[in-house]
Amino acid sequence: MERLRTIFREEWLEALRHWQRRGEISLFEEVNLILTRSVARWSALPLDEISAEGLCRELSGMVENAGGFGPNTWLALWRRRRTERFVGSVVRRIRSGELTLGENAPIRIIAEHRDETGNLLEISDAAVEIINILRPVVAIGRYIVFTAMALNEQQQWADRFAAGDEASLEAFAEEVRRLYPFFPFIGGVARETFEWHGYRIDKGAWVLLDLHGTNHDPRRFPAPDTFSLDRDIGWRMQGFDFVPHGGGDASVTHRCPGEAVTVALMKEAIRVLTRSMTYEITDKVSPLDLSRIPALPKKGLRMRDIRRSDTGAGQ
Ligand code: HEM
């Protein structure tokens, strides 16, 4: 996690050099690209047969169309198959020795993983497992846009972080994950027939867990629509109260195992946004369109007059 965080910071500062020369950027597009470059470097995925821009488009397309039906979803599925073919060819090259990577390179570990019977994974399964690491890291870009929106609205916190406050970074990131909408719900199949509050749910029936509603339940979160750092929440709480990435315990259920790394990169984004650059957010930030899944501000949050500026605080 620490290595990914350091790479992410380096890639952001490198991108920042180019932003200074450009009039305006879309934070969403730029951060997705930074995350793509970061996770490719971290995992040792070679960007030879595909450009960072191309891979970014494919990985972010998978997230953008996660909640949809119709042509865009089909296009995303087609892109996904193209990405699977590319990553599959990387797995093949690692196995044949054509591509040599360090022993601890994450994609080599997956490519050479043997199951309990001593067999290598099918190429397509290994490719899917690698994509299951690449894609969600790029998905963090949406939370980083929400973080920048929250900093814009909570100027007193932005000032404190600029002055070097480290203690509240995590609470800020967690409150962004609670308040802002990502995946509104997730689906699952009932494993047993059961009754719940007078409703009978049959074994095999599809049920939805309302993530956004649970995170805004006033019984657990007083004044749920207010941004507050005084709530006792965090990824370490592996239960069913605070569920931005699903419920339960990640070590035994399907709850997302990527919450800690998500929060680590969001904290790094706060540091860079408040201590290493100045910028202006163009116009008023448009409200989030909640009918779009997952939600995003229009144009992915546009910024201009970007300058590198090191406050020197808390680096
Ligand atoms: C952008 C932030 C993220 C969001 C909103 C998110 C959300 C989710 C959700 C809703 C699930 C399904 C949970 C369930 O079925 O109960 C999930 C599963 C998963 N996530 Fe994440 N995730 C994020 C970041 C990450 C990261 C950074 C990683 C790792 C690099 C990751 C790896 C996974 C994996 C491997 C699973 C499947 C777990 C399983 O089936 O056992 N996620 N995520």
CSV table of C-alpha atoms and ligand atoms in Angstrom, one decimal:
chain,number,residue,atom,x,y,z
A,1,MET,CA,0.0,0.0,0.0
A,2,GLU,CA,2.8,2.3,0.9
A,3,ARG,CA,4.6,1.7,-2.4
A,4,LEU,CA,1.4,2.4,-4.4
A,5,ARG,CA,0.8,5.6,-2.4
A,6,THR,CA,4.3,6.8,-3.2
A,7,ILE,CA,4.0,6.0,-6.9
A,8,PHE,CA,0.6,7.7,-7.0
A,9,ARG,CA,2.1,10.8,-5.5
A,10,GLU,CA,5.0,10.8,-8.0
A,11,GLU,CA,2.7,10.3,-10.9
A,12,TRP,CA,0.4,13.2,-9.7
A,13,LEU,CA,3.3,15.6,-9.3
A,14,GLU,CA,4.5,14.6,-12.8
A,15,ALA,CA,1.1,15.2,-14.3
A,16,LEU,CA,0.9,18.5,-12.4
A,17,ARG,CA,3.8,19.8,-14.5
A,18,HIS,CA,1.8,19.4,-17.6
A,19,TRP,CA,-1.5,20.8,-16.1
A,20,GLN,CA,0.3,24.1,-15.4
A,21,ARG,CA,0.7,24.6,-19.2
A,22,ARG,CA,-2.9,23.7,-20.0
A,23,GLY,CA,-5.7,26.1,-19.6
A,24,GLU,CA,-8.2,23.7,-18.0
A,25,ILE,CA,-8.4,20.1,-17.0
A,26,SER,CA,-11.1,17.6,-16.0
A,27,LEU,CA,-9.9,16.2,-12.7
A,28,PHE,CA,-11.8,13.0,-13.2
A,29,GLU,CA,-10.1,12.2,-16.5
A,30,GLU,CA,-6.7,13.2,-15.2
A,31,VAL,CA,-6.9,11.4,-12.0
A,32,ASN,CA,-8.1,8.2,-13.7
A,33,LEU,CA,-5.0,8.4,-15.9
A,34,ILE,CA,-2.7,9.0,-12.9
A,35,LEU,CA,-4.2,6.0,-11.2
A,36,THR,CA,-3.9,3.8,-14.3
A,37,ARG,CA,-0.2,4.7,-14.6
A,38,SER,CA,0.3,4.2,-10.9
A,39,VAL,CA,-1.3,0.7,-10.7
A,40,ALA,CA,0.5,-0.4,-13.9
A,41,ARG,CA,3.8,0.6,-12.4
A,42,TRP,CA,3.0,-0.9,-9.0
A,43,SER,CA,1.8,-4.2,-10.5
A,44,ALA,CA,4.6,-4.3,-13.1
A,45,LEU,CA,2.1,-4.4,-16.0
A,46,PRO,CA,4.1,-3.4,-19.1
A,47,LEU,CA,2.4,-0.7,-21.1
A,48,ASP,CA,3.9,-1.7,-24.4
A,49,GLU,CA,1.0,-3.2,-26.4
A,50,ILE,CA,-1.4,-0.7,-25.0
A,51,SER,CA,-1.0,3.0,-24.0
A,52,ALA,CA,-1.8,4.3,-20.5
A,53,GLU,CA,-4.6,6.4,-22.1
A,54,GLY,CA,-6.0,3.3,-23.9
A,55,LEU,CA,-5.9,1.1,-20.8
A,56,CYS,CA,-7.4,4.0,-18.7
A,57,ARG,CA,-10.3,4.3,-21.1
A,58,GLU,CA,-11.0,0.6,-20.9
A,59,LEU,CA,-10.7,0.3,-17.1
A,60,SER,CA,-12.7,3.4,-16.4
A,61,GLY,CA,-15.3,2.3,-19.0
A,62,MET,CA,-15.9,-0.8,-17.0
A,63,VAL,CA,-16.8,1.2,-13.9
A,64,GLU,CA,-18.8,3.9,-15.7
A,65,ASN,CA,-21.1,1.3,-17.2
A,66,ALA,CA,-21.4,-0.9,-14.1
A,67,GLY,CA,-24.9,0.3,-13.4
A,68,GLY,CA,-26.3,0.5,-17.0
A,69,PHE,CA,-28.0,-1.6,-19.7
A,70,GLY,CA,-27.8,-1.1,-23.4
A,71,PRO,CA,-25.2,-0.1,-26.0
A,72,ASN,CA,-22.8,1.6,-23.6
A,73,THR,CA,-22.7,-1.6,-21.5
A,74,TRP,CA,-22.2,-3.7,-24.5
A,75,LEU,CA,-19.3,-1.5,-25.6
A,76,ALA,CA,-17.9,-1.8,-22.1
A,77,LEU,CA,-18.1,-5.6,-22.3
A,78,TRP,CA,-16.4,-5.6,-25.6
A,79,ARG,CA,-13.7,-3.4,-24.3
A,80,ARG,CA,-13.4,-5.7,-21.3
A,81,ARG,CA,-12.8,-8.6,-23.5
A,82,ARG,CA,-10.1,-6.7,-25.4
A,83,THR,CA,-8.4,-5.8,-22.1
A,84,GLU,CA,-8.6,-9.5,-21.0
A,85,ARG,CA,-6.9,-10.5,-24.3
A,86,PHE,CA,-4.1,-8.0,-23.7
A,87,VAL,CA,-3.6,-9.0,-20.1
A,88,GLY,CA,-3.9,-12.7,-21.1
A,89,SER,CA,-1.0,-12.2,-23.6
A,90,VAL,CA,1.1,-10.6,-20.8
A,91,VAL,CA,0.4,-13.7,-18.6
A,92,ARG,CA,1.5,-15.9,-21.5
A,93,ARG,CA,4.7,-13.9,-22.0
A,94,ILE,CA,5.5,-14.2,-18.2
A,95,ARG,CA,5.0,-17.9,-18.3
A,96,SER,CA,7.1,-18.5,-21.4
A,97,GLY,CA,10.0,-16.4,-20.0
A,98,GLU,CA,9.7,-13.8,-22.8
A,99,LEU,CA,8.8,-11.2,-20.2
A,100,THR,CA,11.0,-11.3,-17.1
A,101,LEU,CA,9.7,-9.6,-13.9
A,102,GLY,CA,11.0,-9.4,-10.3
A,103,GLU,CA,9.9,-12.2,-8.1
A,104,ASN,CA,7.5,-10.0,-6.1
A,105,ALA,CA,5.9,-8.3,-9.1
A,106,PRO,CA,2.2,-8.6,-8.4
A,107,ILE,CA,1.2,-9.7,-11.9
A,108,ARG,CA,4.0,-12.3,-11.9
A,109,ILE,CA,2.6,-13.7,-8.6
A,110,ILE,CA,-0.8,-14.1,-10.2
A,111,ALA,CA,0.5,-15.3,-13.5
A,112,GLU,CA,2.5,-18.0,-11.8
A,113,HIS,CA,0.0,-18.9,-9.0
A,114,ARG,CA,-0.8,-22.6,-8.7
A,115,ASP,CA,-4.0,-23.8,-7.2
A,116,GLU,CA,-4.3,-26.5,-4.5
A,117,THR,CA,-3.8,-29.2,-7.1
A,118,GLY,CA,-0.5,-27.6,-8.3
A,119,ASN,CA,-2.0,-26.4,-11.6
A,120,LEU,CA,-1.5,-22.9,-13.1
A,121,LEU,CA,-4.7,-20.8,-13.4
A,122,GLU,CA,-6.3,-20.8,-16.8
A,123,ILE,CA,-4.9,-17.8,-18.8
A,124,SER,CA,-8.3,-16.2,-18.8
A,125,ASP,CA,-8.8,-16.6,-15.1
A,126,ALA,CA,-5.3,-15.2,-14.3
A,127,ALA,CA,-6.1,-12.2,-16.6
A,128,VAL,CA,-9.4,-11.6,-14.8
A,129,GLU,CA,-7.7,-11.7,-11.4
A,130,ILE,CA,-5.1,-9.1,-12.6
A,131,ILE,CA,-7.9,-6.9,-14.0
A,132,ASN,CA,-9.7,-7.2,-10.6
A,133,ILE,CA,-6.7,-5.3,-9.2
A,134,LEU,CA,-6.2,-2.8,-12.0
A,135,ARG,CA,-9.9,-1.7,-12.4
A,136,PRO,CA,-10.8,-0.9,-8.8
A,137,VAL,CA,-7.7,1.2,-8.3
A,138,VAL,CA,-8.8,3.3,-11.3
A,139,ALA,CA,-12.3,3.5,-9.7
A,140,ILE,CA,-10.8,5.4,-6.8
A,141,GLY,CA,-10.7,8.4,-9.2
A,142,ARG,CA,-14.4,9.0,-8.6
A,143,TYR,CA,-13.8,9.3,-4.8
A,144,ILE,CA,-10.9,11.6,-5.4
A,145,VAL,CA,-13.3,13.9,-7.4
A,146,PHE,CA,-15.7,13.8,-4.5
A,147,THR,CA,-12.9,14.6,-2.1
A,148,ALA,CA,-12.0,17.7,-4.2
A,149,MET,CA,-15.6,18.7,-4.1
A,150,ALA,CA,-15.8,18.3,-0.4
A,151,LEU,CA,-12.6,20.3,0.1
A,152,ASN,CA,-14.1,23.0,-2.0
A,153,GLU,CA,-17.2,23.1,0.2
A,154,GLN,CA,-15.4,22.7,3.5
A,155,GLN,CA,-12.8,25.5,3.2
A,156,GLN,CA,-12.0,25.4,6.9
A,157,TRP,CA,-10.8,21.8,6.6
A,158,ALA,CA,-8.9,22.6,3.4
A,159,ASP,CA,-7.0,25.3,5.2
A,160,ARG,CA,-6.2,23.0,8.1
A,161,PHE,CA,-4.9,20.3,5.8
A,162,ALA,CA,-2.8,22.9,3.9
A,163,ALA,CA,-1.3,23.9,7.2
A,164,GLY,CA,-0.2,20.3,7.8
A,165,ASP,CA,-3.1,18.7,9.8
A,166,GLU,CA,-2.5,14.9,9.4
A,167,ALA,CA,-4.8,13.7,12.3
A,168,SER,CA,-8.1,14.5,10.5
A,169,LEU,CA,-7.2,13.3,7.0
A,170,GLU,CA,-8.7,9.8,7.5
A,171,ALA,CA,-11.9,11.1,9.1
A,172,PHE,CA,-12.3,13.5,6.2
A,173,ALA,CA,-11.8,10.7,3.6
A,174,GLU,CA,-14.2,8.4,5.4
A,175,GLU,CA,-16.9,11.0,5.6
A,176,VAL,CA,-16.6,11.5,1.8
A,177,ARG,CA,-17.1,7.8,1.4
A,178,ARG,CA,-20.2,7.9,3.6
A,179,LEU,CA,-21.8,11.0,2.2
A,180,TYR,CA,-21.1,10.9,-1.6
A,181,PRO,CA,-22.8,8.3,-3.7
A,182,PHE,CA,-20.8,5.6,-5.5
A,183,PHE,CA,-22.5,2.2,-6.0
A,184,PRO,CA,-26.0,2.8,-4.5
A,185,PHE,CA,-26.7,-0.9,-3.9
A,186,ILE,CA,-25.3,-4.4,-4.5
A,187,GLY,CA,-27.1,-7.5,-5.4
A,188,GLY,CA,-26.9,-11.0,-3.9
A,189,VAL,CA,-28.8,-14.3,-3.9
A,190,ALA,CA,-30.4,-15.5,-0.6
A,191,ARG,CA,-28.6,-18.7,0.5
A,192,GLU,CA,-31.5,-19.8,2.8
A,193,THR,CA,-35.2,-19.0,3.0
A,194,PHE,CA,-35.8,-16.6,5.8
A,195,GLU,CA,-38.2,-14.0,7.2
A,196,TRP,CA,-37.2,-10.4,7.8
A,197,HIS,CA,-39.6,-7.8,9.2
A,198,GLY,CA,-42.6,-9.8,8.0
A,199,TYR,CA,-41.2,-10.4,4.5
A,200,ARG,CA,-40.5,-13.9,3.3
A,201,ILE,CA,-37.3,-14.2,1.2
A,202,ASP,CA,-37.0,-17.5,-0.6
A,203,LYS,CA,-33.8,-19.3,-1.1
A,204,GLY,CA,-32.4,-18.3,-4.5
A,205,ALA,CA,-34.2,-15.0,-4.6
A,206,TRP,CA,-32.3,-11.9,-5.6
A,207,VAL,CA,-32.0,-9.3,-2.9
A,208,LEU,CA,-30.4,-5.8,-2.9
A,209,LEU,CA,-28.4,-4.3,-0.1
A,210,ASP,CA,-29.0,-0.6,0.0
A,211,LEU,CA,-25.5,0.9,0.5
A,212,HIS,CA,-26.3,4.5,0.1
A,213,GLY,CA,-29.5,4.3,2.2
A,214,THR,CA,-27.6,2.5,5.0
A,215,ASN,CA,-24.9,5.1,5.0
A,216,HIS,CA,-27.6,7.8,5.3
A,217,ASP,CA,-29.7,6.1,8.0
A,218,PRO,CA,-30.4,8.8,10.6
A,219,ARG,CA,-30.6,6.1,13.4
A,220,ARG,CA,-26.9,5.5,13.0
A,221,PHE,CA,-25.9,8.8,11.4
A,222,PRO,CA,-27.7,11.8,13.0
A,223,ALA,CA,-28.2,14.6,10.4
A,224,PRO,CA,-27.1,12.2,7.7
A,225,ASP,CA,-26.8,14.8,4.9
A,226,THR,CA,-24.5,17.0,6.9
A,227,PHE,CA,-20.7,16.7,6.4
A,228,SER,CA,-19.2,16.0,9.8
A,229,LEU,CA,-15.9,14.6,11.0
A,230,ASP,CA,-17.4,13.6,14.4
A,231,ARG,CA,-18.8,10.3,13.3
A,232,ASP,CA,-17.2,7.1,14.4
A,233,ILE,CA,-16.7,5.4,11.1
A,234,GLY,CA,-14.0,3.8,9.1
A,235,TRP,CA,-12.9,0.8,7.0
A,236,ARG,CA,-11.7,-0.9,10.1
A,237,MET,CA,-15.3,-1.3,11.1
A,238,GLN,CA,-16.1,-4.5,9.2
A,239,GLY,CA,-19.8,-4.8,9.9
A,240,PHE,CA,-23.1,-3.6,8.4
A,241,ASP,CA,-23.3,0.0,9.7
A,242,PHE,CA,-20.9,1.8,7.4
A,243,VAL,CA,-21.0,0.0,4.0
A,244,PRO,CA,-19.7,2.1,1.1
A,245,HIS,CA,-18.0,-1.0,-0.4
A,246,GLY,CA,-20.5,-3.7,0.9
A,247,GLY,CA,-21.2,-5.3,4.3
A,248,GLY,CA,-19.7,-8.0,6.4
A,249,ASP,CA,-16.1,-8.9,7.1
A,250,ALA,CA,-13.7,-8.8,4.1
A,251,SER,CA,-11.7,-11.7,5.4
A,252,VAL,CA,-14.6,-14.1,5.4
A,253,THR,CA,-17.3,-12.6,3.1
A,254,HIS,CA,-17.4,-10.8,-0.3
A,255,ARG,CA,-17.0,-7.4,1.3
A,256,CYS,CA,-14.5,-5.4,-0.7
A,257,PRO,CA,-10.9,-6.0,0.5
A,258,GLY,CA,-9.8,-2.7,-1.1
A,259,GLU,CA,-11.1,-0.2,1.4
A,260,ALA,CA,-7.8,0.5,3.2
A,261,VAL,CA,-6.0,1.2,-0.1
A,262,THR,CA,-8.9,3.4,-1.3
A,263,VAL,CA,-8.7,5.5,1.9
A,264,ALA,CA,-4.8,5.7,1.7
A,265,LEU,CA,-5.0,7.1,-1.8
A,266,MET,CA,-7.8,9.5,-0.9
A,267,LYS,CA,-5.7,10.9,2.0
A,268,GLU,CA,-2.7,11.3,-0.4
A,269,ALA,CA,-5.0,13.2,-2.8
A,270,ILE,CA,-6.0,15.6,0.0
A,271,ARG,CA,-2.3,16.2,0.8
A,272,VAL,CA,-1.5,17.0,-2.8
A,273,LEU,CA,-4.6,19.0,-3.5
A,274,THR,CA,-4.1,21.2,-0.4
A,275,ARG,CA,-0.3,21.3,-0.1
A,276,SER,CA,1.2,20.9,-3.5
A,277,MET,CA,-1.0,22.9,-5.9
A,278,THR,CA,-3.3,25.8,-6.2
A,279,TYR,CA,-6.2,25.8,-8.6
A,280,GLU,CA,-9.6,27.3,-9.3
A,281,ILE,CA,-12.7,25.1,-9.8
A,282,THR,CA,-14.4,26.5,-12.9
A,283,ASP,CA,-17.9,27.9,-12.4
A,284,LYS,CA,-20.1,26.4,-9.8
A,285,VAL,CA,-19.8,22.7,-9.2
A,286,SER,CA,-22.9,21.2,-10.6
A,287,PRO,CA,-24.9,19.0,-8.2
A,288,LEU,CA,-24.5,15.3,-8.6
A,289,ASP,CA,-27.0,13.6,-10.8
A,290,LEU,CA,-28.3,10.8,-8.6
A,291,SER,CA,-30.1,9.2,-11.5
A,292,ARG,CA,-26.8,8.3,-13.0
A,293,ILE,CA,-25.0,5.1,-11.6
A,294,PRO,CA,-22.4,5.7,-10.5
A,295,ALA,CA,-22.9,9.5,-9.9
A,296,LEU,CA,-20.4,12.1,-11.1
A,297,PRO,CA,-20.4,15.9,-11.4
A,298,LYS,CA,-20.9,17.2,-14.9
A,299,LYS,CA,-17.7,17.3,-16.9
A,300,GLY,CA,-15.8,15.4,-14.1
A,301,LEU,CA,-15.0,18.6,-12.2
A,302,ARG,CA,-13.1,21.1,-14.3
A,303,MET,CA,-10.1,23.0,-12.8
A,304,ARG,CA,-8.0,25.9,-14.2
A,305,ASP,CA,-5.1,28.2,-13.3
A,306,ILE,CA,-3.3,25.2,-11.8
A,307,ARG,CA,0.0,26.0,-10.2
A,308,ARG,CA,2.5,23.9,-8.3
A,309,SER,CA,2.9,25.4,-4.8
A,310,ASP,CA,4.5,23.6,-1.9
A,311,THR,CA,3.4,24.7,1.5
A,312,GLY,CA,6.1,22.5,2.9
A,313,ALA,CA,3.6,21.2,5.4
A,314,GLY,CA,3.5,17.6,6.5
A,315,GLN,CA,5.2,16.0,3.5
B,1,HEM,C1,-13.3,2.9,-5.7
B,1,HEM,C2,-13.5,2.3,-4.6
B,1,HEM,C3,-14.1,1.0,-4.5
B,1,HEM,C4,-15.4,0.7,-4.4
B,1,HEM,C5,-16.6,1.7,-4.4
B,1,HEM,C6,-15.5,-0.8,-4.3
B,1,HEM,C7,-16.7,-1.4,-4.1
B,1,HEM,C8,-16.8,-2.8,-4.0
B,1,HEM,C9,-18.0,-3.5,-3.9
B,1,HEM,C10,-19.4,-2.9,-3.7
B,1,HEM,C11,-17.8,-4.9,-3.9
B,1,HEM,C12,-18.7,-6.0,-3.7
B,1,HEM,C13,-18.9,-6.3,-2.2
B,1,HEM,C14,-19.9,-7.4,-2.0
B,1,HEM,O1,-20.4,-8.1,-2.9
B,1,HEM,O2,-20.3,-7.6,-0.8
B,1,HEM,C15,-16.3,-5.0,-4.0
B,1,HEM,C16,-15.6,-6.2,-4.1
B,1,HEM,C17,-14.3,-6.3,-4.4
B,1,HEM,N1,-13.4,-5.2,-4.4
B,1,HEM,FE1,-13.8,-3.3,-4.2
B,1,HEM,N2,-14.3,-1.3,-4.3
B,1,HEM,C18,-13.4,-0.3,-4.4
B,1,HEM,C19,-12.0,-0.4,-4.5
B,1,HEM,C20,-11.3,-1.5,-4.5
B,1,HEM,C21,-9.9,-1.7,-4.6
B,1,HEM,C22,-8.9,-0.5,-4.6
B,1,HEM,C23,-9.6,-3.0,-4.7
B,1,HEM,C24,-8.2,-3.7,-4.8
B,1,HEM,C25,-7.3,-3.3,-5.5
B,1,HEM,C26,-10.8,-3.7,-4.6
B,1,HEM,C27,-10.9,-5.1,-4.8
B,1,HEM,C28,-12.1,-5.8,-4.7
B,1,HEM,C29,-12.2,-7.2,-4.8
B,1,HEM,C30,-11.1,-8.2,-5.1
B,1,HEM,C31,-13.6,-7.5,-4.6
B,1,HEM,C32,-14.2,-8.9,-4.6
B,1,HEM,C33,-14.3,-9.5,-3.2
B,1,HEM,C34,-14.9,-10.9,-3.2
B,1,HEM,O3,-15.7,-11.2,-4.0
B,1,HEM,O4,-14.6,-11.7,-2.3
B,1,HEM,N3,-11.8,-2.8,-4.5
B,1,HEM,N4,-15.8,-3.7,-4.1
